Coordinates of C-alpha atoms in Angstrom, one line a residue:
L1 CA 21.5 -36.1 19.7
L2 CA 20.7 -37.5 23.1
V3 CA 23.5 -39.2 25.0
A4 CA 22.8 -41.6 27.9
E5 CA 24.1 -40.5 31.4
D6 CA 26.6 -43.4 31.5
G7 CA 28.3 -42.2 28.3
Q8 CA 26.8 -44.9 26.1
W9 CA 25.2 -43.8 22.8
G10 CA 22.7 -46.6 23.0
L11 CA 19.2 -45.9 21.6
A12 CA 20.1 -42.4 20.3
M13 CA 22.9 -43.9 18.1
L14 CA 20.6 -46.6 16.9
S15 CA 18.0 -44.0 16.1
L16 CA 20.6 -42.0 14.1
R17 CA 21.7 -45.0 12.2
T18 CA 18.1 -45.9 11.4
R19 CA 17.3 -42.4 10.2
R20 CA 20.4 -42.3 8.0
A21 CA 19.5 -45.7 6.5
L22 CA 16.0 -44.5 5.8
Y23 CA 17.2 -41.2 4.3
Q24 CA 19.7 -43.0 2.1
A25 CA 16.9 -45.4 1.0
L26 CA 14.6 -42.6 0.2
E27 CA 17.1 -40.2 -1.4
P28 CA 16.8 -41.7 -5.0
L29 CA 13.1 -40.9 -4.9
D30 CA 13.8 -37.1 -4.4
K31 CA 13.3 -35.6 -7.8
G32 CA 13.2 -31.9 -6.6
D33 CA 10.3 -29.6 -7.1
F34 CA 7.2 -30.6 -9.1
R35 CA 7.7 -30.9 -12.8
W36 CA 5.1 -31.8 -15.4
E37 CA 7.2 -34.8 -16.3
F38 CA 6.1 -36.5 -13.0
L39 CA 2.6 -36.9 -14.5
V40 CA 4.1 -38.8 -17.5
P41 CA 6.9 -40.9 -16.1
W42 CA 7.2 -43.1 -19.2
N43 CA 8.3 -40.0 -21.2
N44 CA 12.1 -39.5 -21.1
K45 CA 12.3 -36.0 -22.5
T46 CA 11.8 -32.5 -21.2
L47 CA 8.3 -31.3 -22.0
T48 CA 7.7 -28.3 -24.2
T49 CA 5.0 -25.7 -23.3
L50 CA 2.6 -27.4 -25.7
D51 CA 3.3 -30.8 -24.1
K52 CA 2.6 -29.3 -20.6
F53 CA -0.7 -27.9 -21.9
V54 CA -1.7 -31.3 -23.3
V55 CA -0.7 -33.1 -20.0
C56 CA -2.6 -30.6 -17.9
S57 CA -5.7 -30.7 -20.1
T58 CA -5.6 -34.5 -20.2
F59 CA -5.3 -34.6 -16.4
I60 CA -8.3 -32.3 -15.9
G61 CA -10.3 -34.1 -18.5
L62 CA -9.5 -37.5 -17.1
S63 CA -10.5 -36.2 -13.6
F64 CA -13.9 -35.1 -14.9
T65 CA -14.5 -38.3 -16.8
L66 CA -13.7 -40.4 -13.7
Q67 CA -16.0 -38.1 -11.7
T68 CA -18.9 -38.6 -14.1
V69 CA -18.4 -42.4 -14.2
Y70 CA -18.0 -43.0 -10.5
D71 CA -19.9 -40.1 -8.8
P72 CA -22.3 -38.4 -11.3
G73 CA -24.0 -36.3 -8.6
A74 CA -20.7 -34.8 -7.2
S75 CA -20.3 -31.0 -7.1
V76 CA -18.4 -29.7 -10.1
G77 CA -17.2 -26.6 -8.2
V78 CA -15.9 -28.7 -5.4
H79 CA -14.3 -31.1 -7.8
L80 CA -12.6 -28.2 -9.6
S81 CA -11.3 -27.0 -6.2
Y82 CA -9.7 -30.4 -5.6
I83 CA -7.9 -30.2 -9.0
A84 CA -6.7 -26.7 -8.0
Q85 CA -5.5 -28.2 -4.7
F86 CA -3.6 -30.9 -6.5
F87 CA -1.7 -28.2 -8.5
S88 CA -1.2 -26.1 -5.4
Y89 CA 0.4 -29.0 -3.5
A90 CA 2.6 -29.7 -6.5
M91 CA 3.8 -26.1 -6.6
G92 CA 7.0 -25.2 -4.8
D93 CA 6.4 -21.5 -4.9
P94 CA 4.6 -20.3 -1.6
I95 CA 2.9 -17.4 -3.3
G96 CA 1.6 -19.6 -6.1
F97 CA 0.4 -22.0 -3.5
R98 CA -1.5 -19.2 -1.7
L99 CA -3.0 -18.0 -5.0
L100 CA -4.2 -21.5 -5.8
A101 CA -5.6 -21.8 -2.3
V102 CA -7.7 -18.7 -2.8
L103 CA -8.9 -20.1 -6.2
T104 CA -9.7 -23.4 -4.5
A105 CA -11.7 -21.7 -1.8
V106 CA -13.6 -19.6 -4.3
L107 CA -14.5 -22.7 -6.4
E108 CA -15.6 -24.6 -3.4
I109 CA -17.8 -21.7 -2.2
G110 CA -19.3 -21.6 -5.7
G111 CA -19.9 -25.3 -5.7
N112 CA -21.5 -25.2 -2.3
L113 CA -23.7 -22.2 -2.9
F114 CA -24.9 -22.5 -6.5
E115 CA -25.0 -26.2 -7.2
T116 CA -28.1 -28.2 -6.4
K117 CA -27.2 -31.2 -4.2
E118 CA -26.9 -34.5 -6.1
A119 CA -27.4 -32.7 -9.4
G120 CA -23.7 -32.5 -10.2
F121 CA -23.7 -29.1 -12.0
I122 CA -25.1 -25.6 -11.7
V123 CA -28.7 -25.7 -12.7
S124 CA -29.5 -23.7 -15.8
G125 CA -31.8 -20.7 -15.3
M126 CA -30.8 -20.5 -11.6
N127 CA -30.4 -17.1 -10.0
L128 CA -26.7 -16.6 -9.3
S129 CA -27.2 -13.8 -6.8
P130 CA -24.8 -14.3 -3.9
L131 CA -27.2 -12.7 -1.4
E132 CA -30.0 -15.1 -2.4
A133 CA -27.6 -18.0 -2.4
F134 CA -26.4 -17.2 1.1
A135 CA -30.0 -16.8 2.2
N136 CA -30.8 -20.3 1.0
V137 CA -27.6 -22.1 1.9
N138 CA -27.8 -25.7 2.9
V139 CA -27.1 -26.2 6.6
E140 CA -24.3 -28.8 5.9
D141 CA -22.5 -26.2 3.8
V142 CA -22.4 -23.4 6.4
F143 CA -19.1 -24.3 8.0
P144 CA -17.2 -25.2 4.8
I145 CA -18.3 -21.9 3.3
F146 CA -17.2 -20.0 6.5
Y147 CA -13.8 -21.7 6.6
D148 CA -13.3 -21.1 2.9
Q149 CA -14.0 -17.4 3.4
L150 CA -11.6 -17.4 6.3
F151 CA -8.9 -19.1 4.1
I152 CA -9.5 -16.4 1.4
V153 CA -8.9 -13.6 3.9
I154 CA -5.8 -15.3 5.5
N155 CA -4.2 -16.2 2.1
G156 CA -5.2 -12.9 0.6
Y157 CA -3.4 -11.1 3.5
Y158 CA -0.2 -13.0 2.9
I159 CA -0.4 -12.4 -0.9
L160 CA -0.9 -8.7 -0.3
R161 CA 1.9 -8.7 2.3
W162 CA 4.3 -10.4 -0.2
L163 CA 3.4 -7.9 -2.9
L164 CA 3.9 -4.9 -0.6
T165 CA 7.2 -6.3 0.5
K166 CA 8.4 -6.7 -3.1
E167 CA 7.3 -3.2 -4.0
A168 CA 8.8 -1.7 -0.8
L169 CA 12.1 -3.4 -1.6
A170 CA 12.0 -2.1 -5.1
S171 CA 11.1 1.5 -4.1
A172 CA 14.0 1.4 -1.6
L173 CA 16.4 0.9 -4.5
E174 CA 18.3 4.1 -5.2
W175 CA 19.1 3.9 -8.9
Q176 CA 21.7 6.0 -10.7
E177 CA 20.4 8.5 -13.3
N178 CA 21.3 6.2 -16.2
E179 CA 19.7 3.2 -14.5
E180 CA 16.5 5.1 -13.9
A181 CA 16.5 6.3 -17.6
L182 CA 17.1 2.7 -18.8
Y183 CA 14.2 1.4 -16.7
T184 CA 11.8 4.2 -17.6
N185 CA 12.5 4.2 -21.3
C186 CA 13.0 0.5 -22.0
F187 CA 11.5 -1.8 -19.3
A188 CA 8.5 0.2 -17.9
P189 CA 6.8 0.5 -21.3
L190 CA 7.0 -3.3 -21.6
G191 CA 5.1 -3.8 -18.3
F192 CA 8.1 -4.7 -16.1
R193 CA 7.8 -3.5 -12.4
R194 CA 10.6 -2.1 -10.4
A195 CA 10.3 -5.0 -8.0
Q196 CA 11.5 -7.3 -10.8
F197 CA 14.9 -5.6 -10.7
S198 CA 15.5 -5.8 -7.0

């Protein structure tokens, strides 16, 4: 908080009051991390797994329907990347966000490389060789493809770093003999990793 030299609070105090009023006005809008219920605000119950699947499928289907109606020549791969971006922005988990960012970049690269411009979909019978696709890339797609590759490397690095940190933490655990036996005999055969018990 900034205080004026003459000891008066002045503009700094007004700014603090304004911010507090704004925060209090916006506070009821904070509903926490993304929940599927946000996509169906008229529903007053907690969604089951089946309900979430239906909401997700409806959202994706509606997106494609609107794309077909309003922009029939749009790239399907790029549109799929936008849908993945929506879900990544809605996700509170940073690793999930990075995983979806990698998926988004892969979908966008696929859309830019393998889809014919203004055709709207991958042409049937087209050669899907990455080397041939890179050799015939459209000039306007060079930089988006470059940046998507860069994003894959950056996000992949942080995903790998997170995985290695989790495994290093788990391997640093010194379990008692009975704990080791419990993990080895009960949890390891079920596919649980040591990192899940750190």
